[in-house]
Structure formats: C-alpha cells, structure tokens
Coordinates of C-alpha atoms and ligand atoms in Angstrom, one line a residue:
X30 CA -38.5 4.9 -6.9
X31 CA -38.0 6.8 -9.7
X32 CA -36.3 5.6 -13.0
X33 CA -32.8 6.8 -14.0
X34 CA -33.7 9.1 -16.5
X35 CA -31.0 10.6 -19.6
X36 CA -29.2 13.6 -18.1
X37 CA -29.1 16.6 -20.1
X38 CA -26.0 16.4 -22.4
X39 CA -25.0 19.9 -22.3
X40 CA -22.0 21.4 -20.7
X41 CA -19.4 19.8 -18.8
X42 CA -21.8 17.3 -17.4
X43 CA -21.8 15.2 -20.0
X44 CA -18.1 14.9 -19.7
X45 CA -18.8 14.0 -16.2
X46 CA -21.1 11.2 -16.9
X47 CA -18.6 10.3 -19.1
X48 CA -15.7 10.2 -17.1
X49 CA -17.2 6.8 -15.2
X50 CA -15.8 5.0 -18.3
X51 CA -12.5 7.0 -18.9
X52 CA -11.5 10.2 -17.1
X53 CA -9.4 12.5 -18.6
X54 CA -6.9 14.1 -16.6
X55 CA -7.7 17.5 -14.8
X56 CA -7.0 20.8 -16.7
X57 CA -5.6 23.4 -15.0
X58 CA -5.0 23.3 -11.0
X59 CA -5.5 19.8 -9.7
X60 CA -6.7 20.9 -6.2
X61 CA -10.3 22.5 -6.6
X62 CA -10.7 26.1 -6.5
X63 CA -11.7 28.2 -3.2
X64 CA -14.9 28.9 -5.0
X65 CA -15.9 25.0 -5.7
X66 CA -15.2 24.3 -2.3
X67 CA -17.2 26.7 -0.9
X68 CA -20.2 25.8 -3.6
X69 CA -20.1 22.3 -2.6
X70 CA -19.9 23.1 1.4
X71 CA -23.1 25.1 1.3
X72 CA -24.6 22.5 -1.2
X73 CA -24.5 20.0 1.3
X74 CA -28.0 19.2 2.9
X75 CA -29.0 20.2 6.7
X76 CA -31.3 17.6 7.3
X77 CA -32.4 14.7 5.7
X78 CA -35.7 15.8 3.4
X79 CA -38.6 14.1 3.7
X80 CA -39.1 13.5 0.5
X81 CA -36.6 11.9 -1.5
X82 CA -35.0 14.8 -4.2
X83 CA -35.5 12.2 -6.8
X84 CA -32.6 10.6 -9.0
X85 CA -32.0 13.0 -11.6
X86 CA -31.6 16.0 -9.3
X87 CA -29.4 14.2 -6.8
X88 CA -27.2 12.9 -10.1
X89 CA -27.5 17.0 -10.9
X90 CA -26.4 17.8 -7.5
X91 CA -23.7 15.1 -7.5
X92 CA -22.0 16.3 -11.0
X93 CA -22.4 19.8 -10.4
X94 CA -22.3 20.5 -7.2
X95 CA -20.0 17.6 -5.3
X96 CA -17.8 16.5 -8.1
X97 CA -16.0 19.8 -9.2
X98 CA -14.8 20.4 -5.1
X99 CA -13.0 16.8 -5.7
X100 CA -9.4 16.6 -6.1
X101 CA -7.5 15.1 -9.1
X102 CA -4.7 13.1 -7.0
X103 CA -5.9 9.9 -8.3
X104 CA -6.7 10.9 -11.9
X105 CA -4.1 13.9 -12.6
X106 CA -0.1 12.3 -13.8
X107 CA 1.4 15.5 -11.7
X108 CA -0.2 14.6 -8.3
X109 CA 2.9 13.6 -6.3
X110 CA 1.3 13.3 -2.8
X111 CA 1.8 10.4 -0.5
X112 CA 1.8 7.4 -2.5
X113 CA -1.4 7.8 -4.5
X114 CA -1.7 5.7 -7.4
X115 CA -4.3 6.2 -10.1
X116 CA -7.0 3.9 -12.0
X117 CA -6.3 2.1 -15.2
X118 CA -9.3 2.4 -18.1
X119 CA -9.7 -1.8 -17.0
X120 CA -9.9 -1.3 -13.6
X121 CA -12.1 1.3 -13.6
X122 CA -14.8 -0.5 -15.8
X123 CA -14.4 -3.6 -13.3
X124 CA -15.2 -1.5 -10.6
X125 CA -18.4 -0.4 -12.4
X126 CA -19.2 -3.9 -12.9
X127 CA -18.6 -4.6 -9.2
X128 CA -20.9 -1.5 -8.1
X129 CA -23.7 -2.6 -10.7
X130 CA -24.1 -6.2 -9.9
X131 CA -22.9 -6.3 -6.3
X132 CA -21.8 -9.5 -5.2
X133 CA -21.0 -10.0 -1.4
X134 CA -18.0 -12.2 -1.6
X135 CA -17.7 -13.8 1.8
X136 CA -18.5 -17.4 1.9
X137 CA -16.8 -19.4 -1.2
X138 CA -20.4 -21.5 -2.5
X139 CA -19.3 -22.9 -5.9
X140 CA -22.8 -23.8 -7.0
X141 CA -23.6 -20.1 -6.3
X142 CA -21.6 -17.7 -7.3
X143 CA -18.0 -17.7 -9.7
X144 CA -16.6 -14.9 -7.6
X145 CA -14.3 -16.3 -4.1
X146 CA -12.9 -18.6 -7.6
X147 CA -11.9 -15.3 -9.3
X148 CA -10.9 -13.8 -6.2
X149 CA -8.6 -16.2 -5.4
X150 CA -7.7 -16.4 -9.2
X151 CA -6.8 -12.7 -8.6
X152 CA -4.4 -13.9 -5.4
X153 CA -2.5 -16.3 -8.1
X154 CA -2.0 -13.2 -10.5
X155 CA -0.7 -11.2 -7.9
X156 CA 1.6 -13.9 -6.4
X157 CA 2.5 -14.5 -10.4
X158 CA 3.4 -10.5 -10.9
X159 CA 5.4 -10.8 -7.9
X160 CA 7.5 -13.8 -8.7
X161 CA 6.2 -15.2 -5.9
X162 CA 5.6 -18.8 -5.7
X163 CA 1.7 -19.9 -6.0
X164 CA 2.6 -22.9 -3.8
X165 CA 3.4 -21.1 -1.0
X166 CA 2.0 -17.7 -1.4
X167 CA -1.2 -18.5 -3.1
X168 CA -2.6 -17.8 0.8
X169 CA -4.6 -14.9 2.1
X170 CA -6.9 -12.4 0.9
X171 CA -7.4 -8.8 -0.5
X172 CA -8.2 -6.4 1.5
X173 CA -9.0 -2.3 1.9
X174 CA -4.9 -1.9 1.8
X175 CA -2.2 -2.3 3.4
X176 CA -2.8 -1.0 6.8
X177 CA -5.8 -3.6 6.8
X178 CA -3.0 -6.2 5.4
X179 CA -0.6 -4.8 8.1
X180 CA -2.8 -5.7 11.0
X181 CA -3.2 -9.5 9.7
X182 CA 0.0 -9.9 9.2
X183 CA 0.8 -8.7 12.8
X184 CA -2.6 -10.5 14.0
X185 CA -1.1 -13.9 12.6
X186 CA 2.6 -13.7 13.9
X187 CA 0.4 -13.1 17.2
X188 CA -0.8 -16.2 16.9
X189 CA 2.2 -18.5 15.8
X190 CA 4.9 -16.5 18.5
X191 CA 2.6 -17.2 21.5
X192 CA 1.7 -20.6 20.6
X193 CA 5.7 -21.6 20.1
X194 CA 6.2 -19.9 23.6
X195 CA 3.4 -22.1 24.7
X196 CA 5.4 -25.3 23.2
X197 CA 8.2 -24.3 24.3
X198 CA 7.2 -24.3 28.2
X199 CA 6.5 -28.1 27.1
X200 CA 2.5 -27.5 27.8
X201 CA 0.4 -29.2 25.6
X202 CA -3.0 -27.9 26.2
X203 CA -5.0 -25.9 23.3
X204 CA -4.9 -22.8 25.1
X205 CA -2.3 -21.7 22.7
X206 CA -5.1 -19.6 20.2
X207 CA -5.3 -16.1 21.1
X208 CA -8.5 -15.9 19.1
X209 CA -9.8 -18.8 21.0
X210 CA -9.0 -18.1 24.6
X211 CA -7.9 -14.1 24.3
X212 CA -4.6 -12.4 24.4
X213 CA -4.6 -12.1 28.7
X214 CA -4.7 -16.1 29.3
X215 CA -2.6 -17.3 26.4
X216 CA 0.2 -15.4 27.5
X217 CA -0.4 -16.3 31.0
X218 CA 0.2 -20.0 29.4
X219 CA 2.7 -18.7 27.4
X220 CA 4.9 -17.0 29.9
X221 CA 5.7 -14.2 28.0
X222 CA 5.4 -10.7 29.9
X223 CA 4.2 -8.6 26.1
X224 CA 4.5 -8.5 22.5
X225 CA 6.4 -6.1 20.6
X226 CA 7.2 -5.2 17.1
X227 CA 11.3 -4.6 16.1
X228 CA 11.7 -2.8 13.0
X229 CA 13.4 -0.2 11.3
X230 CA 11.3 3.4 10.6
X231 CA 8.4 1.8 10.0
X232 CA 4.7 3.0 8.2
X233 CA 2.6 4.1 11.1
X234 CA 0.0 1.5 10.3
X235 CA 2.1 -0.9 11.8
X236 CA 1.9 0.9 15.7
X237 CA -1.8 1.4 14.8
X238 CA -2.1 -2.4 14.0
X239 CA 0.5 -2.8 17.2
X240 CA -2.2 -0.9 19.6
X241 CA -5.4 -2.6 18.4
X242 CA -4.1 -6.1 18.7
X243 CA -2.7 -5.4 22.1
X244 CA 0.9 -5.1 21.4
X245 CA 1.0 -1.2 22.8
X246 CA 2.4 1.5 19.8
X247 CA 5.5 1.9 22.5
X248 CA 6.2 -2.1 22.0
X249 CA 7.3 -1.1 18.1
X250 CA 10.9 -0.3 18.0
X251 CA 13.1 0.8 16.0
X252 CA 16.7 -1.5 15.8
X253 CA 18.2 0.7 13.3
X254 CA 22.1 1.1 12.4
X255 CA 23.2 4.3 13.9
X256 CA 24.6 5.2 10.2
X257 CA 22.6 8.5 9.0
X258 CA 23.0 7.9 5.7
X259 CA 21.5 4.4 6.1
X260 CA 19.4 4.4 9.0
X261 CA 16.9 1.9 7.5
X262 CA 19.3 -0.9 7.5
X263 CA 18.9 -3.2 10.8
X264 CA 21.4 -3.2 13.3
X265 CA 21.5 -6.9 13.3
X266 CA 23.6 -7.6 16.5
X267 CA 21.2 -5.4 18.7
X268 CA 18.8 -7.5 16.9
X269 CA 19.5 -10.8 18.0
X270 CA 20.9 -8.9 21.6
X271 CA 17.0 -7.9 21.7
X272 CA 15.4 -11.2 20.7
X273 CA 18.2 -13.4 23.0
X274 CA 17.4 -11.3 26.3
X275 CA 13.6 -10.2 25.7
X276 CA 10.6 -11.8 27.5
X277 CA 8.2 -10.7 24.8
X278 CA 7.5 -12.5 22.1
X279 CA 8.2 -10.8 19.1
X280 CA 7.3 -10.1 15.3
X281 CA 10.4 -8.4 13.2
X282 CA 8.9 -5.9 10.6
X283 CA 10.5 -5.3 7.2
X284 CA 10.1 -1.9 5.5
X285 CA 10.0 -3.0 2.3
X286 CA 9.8 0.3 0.9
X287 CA 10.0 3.3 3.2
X288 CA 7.9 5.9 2.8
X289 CA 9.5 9.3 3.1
X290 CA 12.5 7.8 1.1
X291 CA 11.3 4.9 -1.3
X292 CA 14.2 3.2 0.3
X293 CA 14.8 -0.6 0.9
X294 CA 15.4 -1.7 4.5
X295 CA 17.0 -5.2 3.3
X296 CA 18.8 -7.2 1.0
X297 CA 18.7 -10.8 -0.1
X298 CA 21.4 -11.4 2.5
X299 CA 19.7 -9.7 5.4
X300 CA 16.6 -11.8 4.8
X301 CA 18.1 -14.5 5.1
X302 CA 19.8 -13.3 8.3
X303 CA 16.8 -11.9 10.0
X304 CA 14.8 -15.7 8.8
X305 CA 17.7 -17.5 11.0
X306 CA 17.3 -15.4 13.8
X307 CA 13.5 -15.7 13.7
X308 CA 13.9 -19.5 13.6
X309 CA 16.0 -19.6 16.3
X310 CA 14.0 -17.1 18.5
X311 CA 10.7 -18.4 17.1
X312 CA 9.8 -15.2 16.0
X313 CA 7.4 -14.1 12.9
X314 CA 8.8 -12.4 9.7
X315 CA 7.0 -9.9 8.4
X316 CA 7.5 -7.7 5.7
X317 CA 5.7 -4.4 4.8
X318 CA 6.2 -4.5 1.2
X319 CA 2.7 -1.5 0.4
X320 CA 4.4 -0.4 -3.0
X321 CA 8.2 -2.0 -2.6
X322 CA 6.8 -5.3 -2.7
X323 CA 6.3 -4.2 -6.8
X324 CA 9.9 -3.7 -7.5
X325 CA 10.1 -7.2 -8.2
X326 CA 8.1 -6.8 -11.3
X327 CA 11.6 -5.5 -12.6
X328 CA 13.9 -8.1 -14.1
X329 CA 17.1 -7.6 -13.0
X330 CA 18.8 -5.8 -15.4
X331 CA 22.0 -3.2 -14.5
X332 CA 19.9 0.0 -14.2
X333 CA 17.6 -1.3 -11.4
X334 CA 19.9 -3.8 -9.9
X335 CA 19.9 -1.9 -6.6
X336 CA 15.9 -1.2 -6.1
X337 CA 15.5 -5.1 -7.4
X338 CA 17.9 -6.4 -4.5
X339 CA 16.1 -4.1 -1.7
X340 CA 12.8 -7.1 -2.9
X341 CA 15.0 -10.2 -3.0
X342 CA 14.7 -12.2 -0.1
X343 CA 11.4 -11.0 0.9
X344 CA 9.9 -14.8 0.0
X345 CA 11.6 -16.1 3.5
X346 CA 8.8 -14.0 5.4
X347 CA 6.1 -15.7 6.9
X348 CA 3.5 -12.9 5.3
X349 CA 3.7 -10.0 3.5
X350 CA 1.5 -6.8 3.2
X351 CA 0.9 -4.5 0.2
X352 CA -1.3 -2.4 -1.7
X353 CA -3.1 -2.4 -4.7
X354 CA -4.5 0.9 -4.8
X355 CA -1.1 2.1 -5.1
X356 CA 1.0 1.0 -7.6
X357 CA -1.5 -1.5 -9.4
X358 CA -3.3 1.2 -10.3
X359 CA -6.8 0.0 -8.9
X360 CA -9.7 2.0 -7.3
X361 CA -9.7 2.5 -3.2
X362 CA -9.8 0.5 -1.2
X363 CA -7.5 -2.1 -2.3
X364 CA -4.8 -4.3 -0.6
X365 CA -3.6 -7.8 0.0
X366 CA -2.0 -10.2 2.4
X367 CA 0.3 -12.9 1.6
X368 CA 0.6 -15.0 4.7
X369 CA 2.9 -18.8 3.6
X370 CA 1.3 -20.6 7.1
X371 CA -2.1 -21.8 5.4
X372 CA -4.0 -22.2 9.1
X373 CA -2.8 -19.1 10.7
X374 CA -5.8 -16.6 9.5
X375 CA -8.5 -18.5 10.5
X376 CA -7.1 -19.1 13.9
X377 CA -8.1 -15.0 14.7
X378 CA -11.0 -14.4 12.3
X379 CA -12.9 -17.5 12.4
X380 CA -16.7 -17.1 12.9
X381 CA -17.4 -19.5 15.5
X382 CA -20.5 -21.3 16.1
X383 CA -21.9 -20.3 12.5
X384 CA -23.2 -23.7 10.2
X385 CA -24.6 -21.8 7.9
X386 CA -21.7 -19.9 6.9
X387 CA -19.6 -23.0 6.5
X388 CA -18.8 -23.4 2.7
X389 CA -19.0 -27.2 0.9
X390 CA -15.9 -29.1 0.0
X391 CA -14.5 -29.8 -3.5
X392 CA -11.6 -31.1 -5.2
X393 CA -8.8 -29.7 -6.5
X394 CA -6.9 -26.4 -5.1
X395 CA -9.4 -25.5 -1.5
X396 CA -10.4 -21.9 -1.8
X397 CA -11.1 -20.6 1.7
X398 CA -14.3 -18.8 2.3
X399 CA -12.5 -15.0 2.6
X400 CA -15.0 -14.4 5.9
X401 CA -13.0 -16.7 7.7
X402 CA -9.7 -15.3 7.0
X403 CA -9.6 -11.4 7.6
X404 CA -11.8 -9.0 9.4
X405 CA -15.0 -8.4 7.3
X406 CA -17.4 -10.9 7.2
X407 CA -19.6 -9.2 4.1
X408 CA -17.3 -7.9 1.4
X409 CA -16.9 -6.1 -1.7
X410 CA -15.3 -7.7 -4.5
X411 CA -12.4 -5.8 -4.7
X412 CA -10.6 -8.2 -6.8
X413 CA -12.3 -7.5 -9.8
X414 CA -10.5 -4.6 -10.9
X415 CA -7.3 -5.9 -9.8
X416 CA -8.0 -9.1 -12.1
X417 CA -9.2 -6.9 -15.3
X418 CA -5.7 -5.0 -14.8
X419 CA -3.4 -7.8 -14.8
X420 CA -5.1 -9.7 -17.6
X421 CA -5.3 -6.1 -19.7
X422 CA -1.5 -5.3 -19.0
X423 CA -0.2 -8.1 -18.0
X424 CA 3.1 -8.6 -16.7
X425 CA 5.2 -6.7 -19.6
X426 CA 2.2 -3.7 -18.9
X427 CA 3.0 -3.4 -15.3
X428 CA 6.8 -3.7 -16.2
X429 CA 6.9 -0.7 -18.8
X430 CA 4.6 1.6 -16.0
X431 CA 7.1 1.2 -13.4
X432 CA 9.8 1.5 -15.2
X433 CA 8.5 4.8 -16.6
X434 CA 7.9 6.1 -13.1
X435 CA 11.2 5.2 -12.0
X436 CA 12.8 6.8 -14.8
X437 CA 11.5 9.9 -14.3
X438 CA 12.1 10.1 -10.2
X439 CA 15.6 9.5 -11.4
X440 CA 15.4 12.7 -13.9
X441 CA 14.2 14.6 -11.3
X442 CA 16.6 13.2 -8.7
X443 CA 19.1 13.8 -11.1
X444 CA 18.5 17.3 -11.7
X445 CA 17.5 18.4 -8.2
X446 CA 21.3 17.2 -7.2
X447 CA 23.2 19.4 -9.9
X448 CA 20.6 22.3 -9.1
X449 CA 22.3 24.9 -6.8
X450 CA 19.1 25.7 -4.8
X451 CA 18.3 22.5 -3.9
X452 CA 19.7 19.3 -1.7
X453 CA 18.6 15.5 -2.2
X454 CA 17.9 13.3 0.9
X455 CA 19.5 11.3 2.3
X456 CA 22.3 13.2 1.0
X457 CA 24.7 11.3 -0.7
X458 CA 28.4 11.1 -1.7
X459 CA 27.6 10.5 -5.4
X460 CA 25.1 11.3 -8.3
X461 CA 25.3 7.6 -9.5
X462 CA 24.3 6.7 -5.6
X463 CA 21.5 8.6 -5.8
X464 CA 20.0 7.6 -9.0
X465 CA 20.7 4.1 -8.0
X466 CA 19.2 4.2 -5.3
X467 CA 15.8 6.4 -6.5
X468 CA 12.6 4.3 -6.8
X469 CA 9.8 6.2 -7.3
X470 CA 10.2 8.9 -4.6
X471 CA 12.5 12.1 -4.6
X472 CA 13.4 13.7 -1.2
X473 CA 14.2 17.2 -1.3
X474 CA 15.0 20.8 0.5
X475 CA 16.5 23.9 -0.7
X476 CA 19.6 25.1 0.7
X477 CA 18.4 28.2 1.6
X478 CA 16.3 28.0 4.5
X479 CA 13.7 31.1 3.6
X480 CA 13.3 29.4 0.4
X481 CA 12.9 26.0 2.4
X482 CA 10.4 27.6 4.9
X483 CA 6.5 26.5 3.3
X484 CA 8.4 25.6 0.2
X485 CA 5.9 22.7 -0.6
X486 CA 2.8 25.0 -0.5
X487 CA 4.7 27.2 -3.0
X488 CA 5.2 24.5 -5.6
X489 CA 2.1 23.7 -4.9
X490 CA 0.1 27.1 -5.5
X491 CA 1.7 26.5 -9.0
X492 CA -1.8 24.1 -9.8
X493 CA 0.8 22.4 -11.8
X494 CA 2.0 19.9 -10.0
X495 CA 1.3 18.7 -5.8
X496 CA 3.9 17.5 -3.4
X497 CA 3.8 16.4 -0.4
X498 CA 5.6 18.4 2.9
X499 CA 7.4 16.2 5.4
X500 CA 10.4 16.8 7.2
X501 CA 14.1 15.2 7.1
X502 CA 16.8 15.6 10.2
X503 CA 14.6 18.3 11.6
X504 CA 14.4 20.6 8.2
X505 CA 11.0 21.5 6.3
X506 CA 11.3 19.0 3.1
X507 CA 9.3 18.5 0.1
X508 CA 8.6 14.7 -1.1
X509 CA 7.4 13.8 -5.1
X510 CA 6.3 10.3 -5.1
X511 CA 5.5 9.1 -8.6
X512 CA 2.6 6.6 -8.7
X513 CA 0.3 7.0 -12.1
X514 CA 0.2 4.8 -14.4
X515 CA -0.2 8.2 -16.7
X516 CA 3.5 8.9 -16.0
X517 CA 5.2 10.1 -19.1
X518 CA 8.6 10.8 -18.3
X519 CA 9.9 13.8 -21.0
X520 CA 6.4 15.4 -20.6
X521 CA 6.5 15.4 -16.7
X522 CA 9.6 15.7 -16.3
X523 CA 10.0 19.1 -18.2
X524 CA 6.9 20.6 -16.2
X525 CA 8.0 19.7 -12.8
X526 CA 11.7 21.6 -13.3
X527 CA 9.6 24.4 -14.9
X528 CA 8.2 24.7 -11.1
X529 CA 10.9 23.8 -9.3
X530 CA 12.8 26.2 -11.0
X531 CA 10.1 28.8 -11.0
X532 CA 9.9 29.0 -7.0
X533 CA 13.5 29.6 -6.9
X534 CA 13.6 33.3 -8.7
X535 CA 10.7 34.4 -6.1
X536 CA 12.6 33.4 -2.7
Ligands
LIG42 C1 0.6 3.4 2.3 C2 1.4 2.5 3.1 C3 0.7 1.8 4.2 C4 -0.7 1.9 4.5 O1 -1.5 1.6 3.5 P1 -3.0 2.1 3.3 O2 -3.3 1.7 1.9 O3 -3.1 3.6 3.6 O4 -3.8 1.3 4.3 C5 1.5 0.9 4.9 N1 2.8 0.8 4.6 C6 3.5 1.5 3.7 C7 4.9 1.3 3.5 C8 2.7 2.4 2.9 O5 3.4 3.1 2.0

C-alpha cells in the first residue's frame, strides 16, 4: 500500500487538511451549492476499480470532490436544524486520536488496555456534569445517541415490569428474563396480555425502540392534559386510571425536553408523583432527557428557574437517555444511558456461552465489560472525545455555552413576539412566560398565512441562517434550535432578525 504522501499545499485544500484540527466556520451559504452537489454526484465511482486509485488521489478526490457537497450544520453557529450540536477544538482532536489508534472497547481487560477505565471515567464526568449521583448513576454505557440509549432504557424496564408481574403471580421460577427465555414465554409466566409505553408527545425513537423490542409503536400513548397551552404535562389521574385497569405491563416515558418546543414535561413534584405510582404499579421510570437532561448544568439562579425545574426530579427514574452529540458538543455518534438498577443491562445483552469474552476481577469500583451491557459487542471509543471536552471546559465551560445559547433563543423569542408578522408557539398570555419558558428552541409562524406558506425554505434561501419546517395545531411552522457551542448571542442574534425581518417585505 502506498505511503501517505504531503498533499499539495495550494488552494483551499490545505485549509481542508487543516480543518481536521480546527474547522473554521463556513463562509457564505451553509448548505452546498447546486453546482458542488452535482460535482460530487458524478464524482462518485460506478464500480469498484480494480486497481486501487492510490492514497493521494483518493485524499484529492475526498477534499475536492466529496468535501465541498457537505453541509456546515455541525460546524456553522447559524445552523438551527433539528438539534444539531457542533464539535469543540478538544473533542475533535480526541476523535482523531480515537480514528488513529483504534481501540475496540468491548471487554474491560485491565492488563490490556486503559480504555473501558476511561470510558467509565467518562460515565462519572457525565453523571458529575449532571448533578447526578456517581453512586447511583455511575451505571450504563455510551452509546451512538439517544435513540440507541432510548431502546435500552425501554429494553431494561422490559425486563424489571415482566419479572415483577412474574413475582407477583407468586411463581418462583427463573423464567422471568426476557433475554433468557424470550418475550412470548415470559409473559405467558407473567400473565400480562402486552407491553406499552405511556407518555406525553414523545421523540419518535421511543415507538421505534417500542416496535423492535416487541411492545408495537400503537402500545406508546400519549396521557397528556387536554390543556393546549400545556399539552406536555401528564394527565396524572388517567395515568394512574391506565396503570390500575391495564393488563400490560407498562414503562412511563418522560420527555425531558420536547422536541418541537424545547419544553419540559415535568417538575420536581410530578416526578415524584409519577415514582409513586410506578412503585405501586411496579412500573419502570424512564426519562428521555436527549438535550433537557443538560439543563441541569444550570445552577438555579432566577433567570432559569423555570427550565432548571422542568430537570429536577429526573434522579427518581430508573434510567435515563441522552445525547452527547448534541449539546456536549462531541462528534456523531454519541449518546449515553444512565440506568440506577446495576444487573438490569446484562440481563438482555449478555453474550452467553462466551469464556473468552469474560473479563478478570479486580478491586475497587467493578467496571463492566461495555459488550455485555448494550447492543454492540465491538465498539468504538466514543468516550474519548466526550472525556477531552469535560476536562477542557469543565463544568463552568459547559455552564457559560448553554447559557449563551439560551440567551440568545430568548432574544429571538423575545423579538419574534413583539414583531407584527410573526406568532410564538405555544402562544402564550405573556412575554415574561415565554422567555421563561424558552430553552434553546424558538417556535414560530407568521400571521399571515402566504407569508407562512414555505416560509422556512425562504429563510433558508437566505444561506445565512437554516431552520427547520415542522408544523404546530395544523399550520406550516418554522423551528430555530440553538445547539453550537460557537453561539455568540449579539452576533447571531442581529443576523437572524436581519432574515427574519428580510422575508417579511417580500411576502
Ligand atoms: C434527538 C433526540 C432523540 C434521538 O436521538 P439520536 O441522537 O437521533 O439517536 C431522542 N429523543 C429526543 C428528545 C431527541 O431530541
């Protein structure tokens, strides 16, 4: 195989090559151009060759060709799609360590390797960064994000609702692990007639997780309070009507951060509600926490009092999902799990009948071999870059990036309300509401409905700025969720009401 040989340093290519230690932030329109789509389309090979293009033409290919048709949601401070994120200078020089020396980190060998002890180092940063207590939450494993961390979550309750229906019909066989004896015959033991998922608008990763684990996507309801200005708020007495009469055994789902709104669905109060009626029901607490669960970075301080309640409480679930290629500002693909019940995992995602993957014993806090306990067996180390961002930032770093992306939805939210082309969502009573209420997302339409009609693809024409298009009460809407750790409020800010205002005058 051919050497890596110097690349030419002419031209924007050398920026490229650069850009794998620090990339700058996109000039101009942060969606590629027609033309460097279409360049990269027809660049792309019909057949494998026969012979290899060698390294230094591929690398040409790759910067020149492949590279310029990529977006800049990830690396520009004005991408406002979904809930993006970006990657911090330390993250994104662990993750070159990570591709260059390659570690598989699946069985936790201490005479082998260092990296299960940093990964589960990483865990206790996390848990740390969350106000989270190591004692308890110290327990479960990164993974490719939350959807990933979603499905464990729900694969877990799985286990610990059908094996308390099993107790509780007084049998005392070990028949009760689904990942032993199979969903069909454990809840033939069990007695229960299905599983199903109560929640309030939750992220569609949780039906996905519901319909590969065998709950069905029409077994995740929504027990909402039939208030439209709150409609993620449980309704708590069809709540405990549902868990009282069901014959499924159930998980209850938190959204700990909605996505279309940024909203809470809880309080500290309500989570300690919905932990008494899942003790009493013997049902599992789960709470989808992708980029809430980061609002309790915040201390708790009058100007984010609300978003900081909508997190308290969430420590009396039995596991907790989130991402880390979100708001930590790591490289995809990036989540974690949380789970307090320290035998659950390994109940599913054991690999049975396998010495060799068995890892030795040694004092002090176990670290579990991260094969055992989610659903790869070989693994990248993903937790590198999430360890060289919390020691770089630490928790004062993560504190002032939040706080300057909340600041900003707030402006924005702010402005958009006084504006008289445009509407807020949920609408709401009061200004103060609304900013108290803002985490980093901003919900909006314009009044006018030709103006409202494709009005995200107009903003986003601009090249200046990219929002995402969803749709609120049945009414096109436009959604800015604010994610980079770039943020920088009076800059941003003052470009995105240049737009906003802009796309008014041409209605
Ligand atoms: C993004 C998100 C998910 C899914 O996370 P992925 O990282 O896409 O797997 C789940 N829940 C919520 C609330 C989210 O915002």
């Amino acid at each position: 195989m051919e050497q890596p040989t110097k690349l030419d340093s002419t031209g924007n290519r050398e920026t490229r090559l650069a850009t794998l230690k620090y990339i700058e932030p996109p000039v101009g329109s942060i969606l590629p151009s027609t033309a460097n789509l279409t360049k990269a389309r027809s660049s792309l090979p019909e057949k494998l060759p026969d012979n290899g293009l060698g390294l230094s033409s591929t690398q040409n290919h790759i910067l020149d060709d492949i590279v310029p048709a990529f977006n800049g949601g990830s690396i520009s401070p004005n991408y406002y799609g979904f809930v993006t994120g970006g990657v911090t200078p330390a993250a994104l020089f662990a993750d070159n360590v990570v591709s260059a020396y390659d570690q598989n980190i699946q069985v936790h060998l201490e005479n082998h390797s260092i990296v299960t002890d940093v990964e589960f180092s990483a865990l206790g940063l996390l848990v740390d960064l969350f106000r989270l207590d190591r004692s308890t939450w110290q327990n479960g494993t990164f993974t490719t994000g939350a959807s990933a961390s979603n499905l464990l979550g729900l694969a877990c309750g799985r286990e610990f609702v059908l094996r308390a229906a099993v107790k509780r019909k007084g049998i005392s066989i070990d028949a009760e692990s689904v990942g032993e004896y199979g969903l069909f015959e454990t809840m033939q033991v069990a007695g229960v007639s299905g599983l199903q998922v109560l929640s309030t608008l939750p992220h569609s990763s949780l039906a996905k997780a519901a319909g590969i684990l065998g709950f069905g996507r029409k077994n995740v309801k929504n027990i909402c309070l039939e208030d439209p200005n709150n409609p993620l708020r449980f309704n708590m007495q069809k709540l405990e009507a549902e868990l009282a009469s069901s014959d499924k055994a159930t998980i209850v789902a938190v959204s700990c951060g909605e996505v279309n709104t940024g909203h809470f669905a809880t309080c500290a109060d309500d989570m300690r509600y919905l932990r008494e009626l899942c003790d009493k029901y013997s049902a599992w607490l789960h709470v989808d926490g992708a980029f809430g669960i980061f609002s309790r970075i915040l201390d708790d301080s009058l100007e984010f009092s609300y978003v900081h309640q909508g997190c308290e409480g969430i420590d009396l679930a039995d596991s907790i999902a989130g991402d880390a290629h979100k708001l930590l500002n790591v490289p995809y693909d990036c989540g974690f799990f949380f789970c307090r019940h320290p035998d659950e995992a390994s109940r599913v995602f054991q690999n049975a009948n396998a010495a060799y993957l068995t890892a030795g014993t040694r004092e002090g806090p176990s670290i579990p071999s991260p094969l055992n306990i989610g659903i790869e067996n070989s693994r990248r180390f993903r937790a590198l870059p999430v360890y060289a961002s919390l020691l770089s930032y630490g928790r004062i770093g993560y504190k002032d990036m939040l706080q300057r992306q909340i600041r900003l939805a707030r402006m924005i939210a702010g402005w958009l309300f006084d504006h008289p082309e445009y509407i807020t969502l949920p609408e709401m009573g009061s200004k103060g509401a609304l900013l108290d209420r803002t985490y980093i997302i901003v919900l909006f339409s314009a009044k006018d409905e030709k103006l409202n009609q494709g009005l995200a693809g107009r903003i986003n024409e601009s090249g200046k700025m990219f929002v995402s298009g969803t749709s609120w009460d049945g009414r096109p809407a436009c959604r800015i969720a604010i994610s980079n750790w770039r943020v920088d409020e009076a800059r941003d800010f003052a470009l995105v009401a240049g737009v906003l205002d802009g796309v008014t005058t041409g209605k």
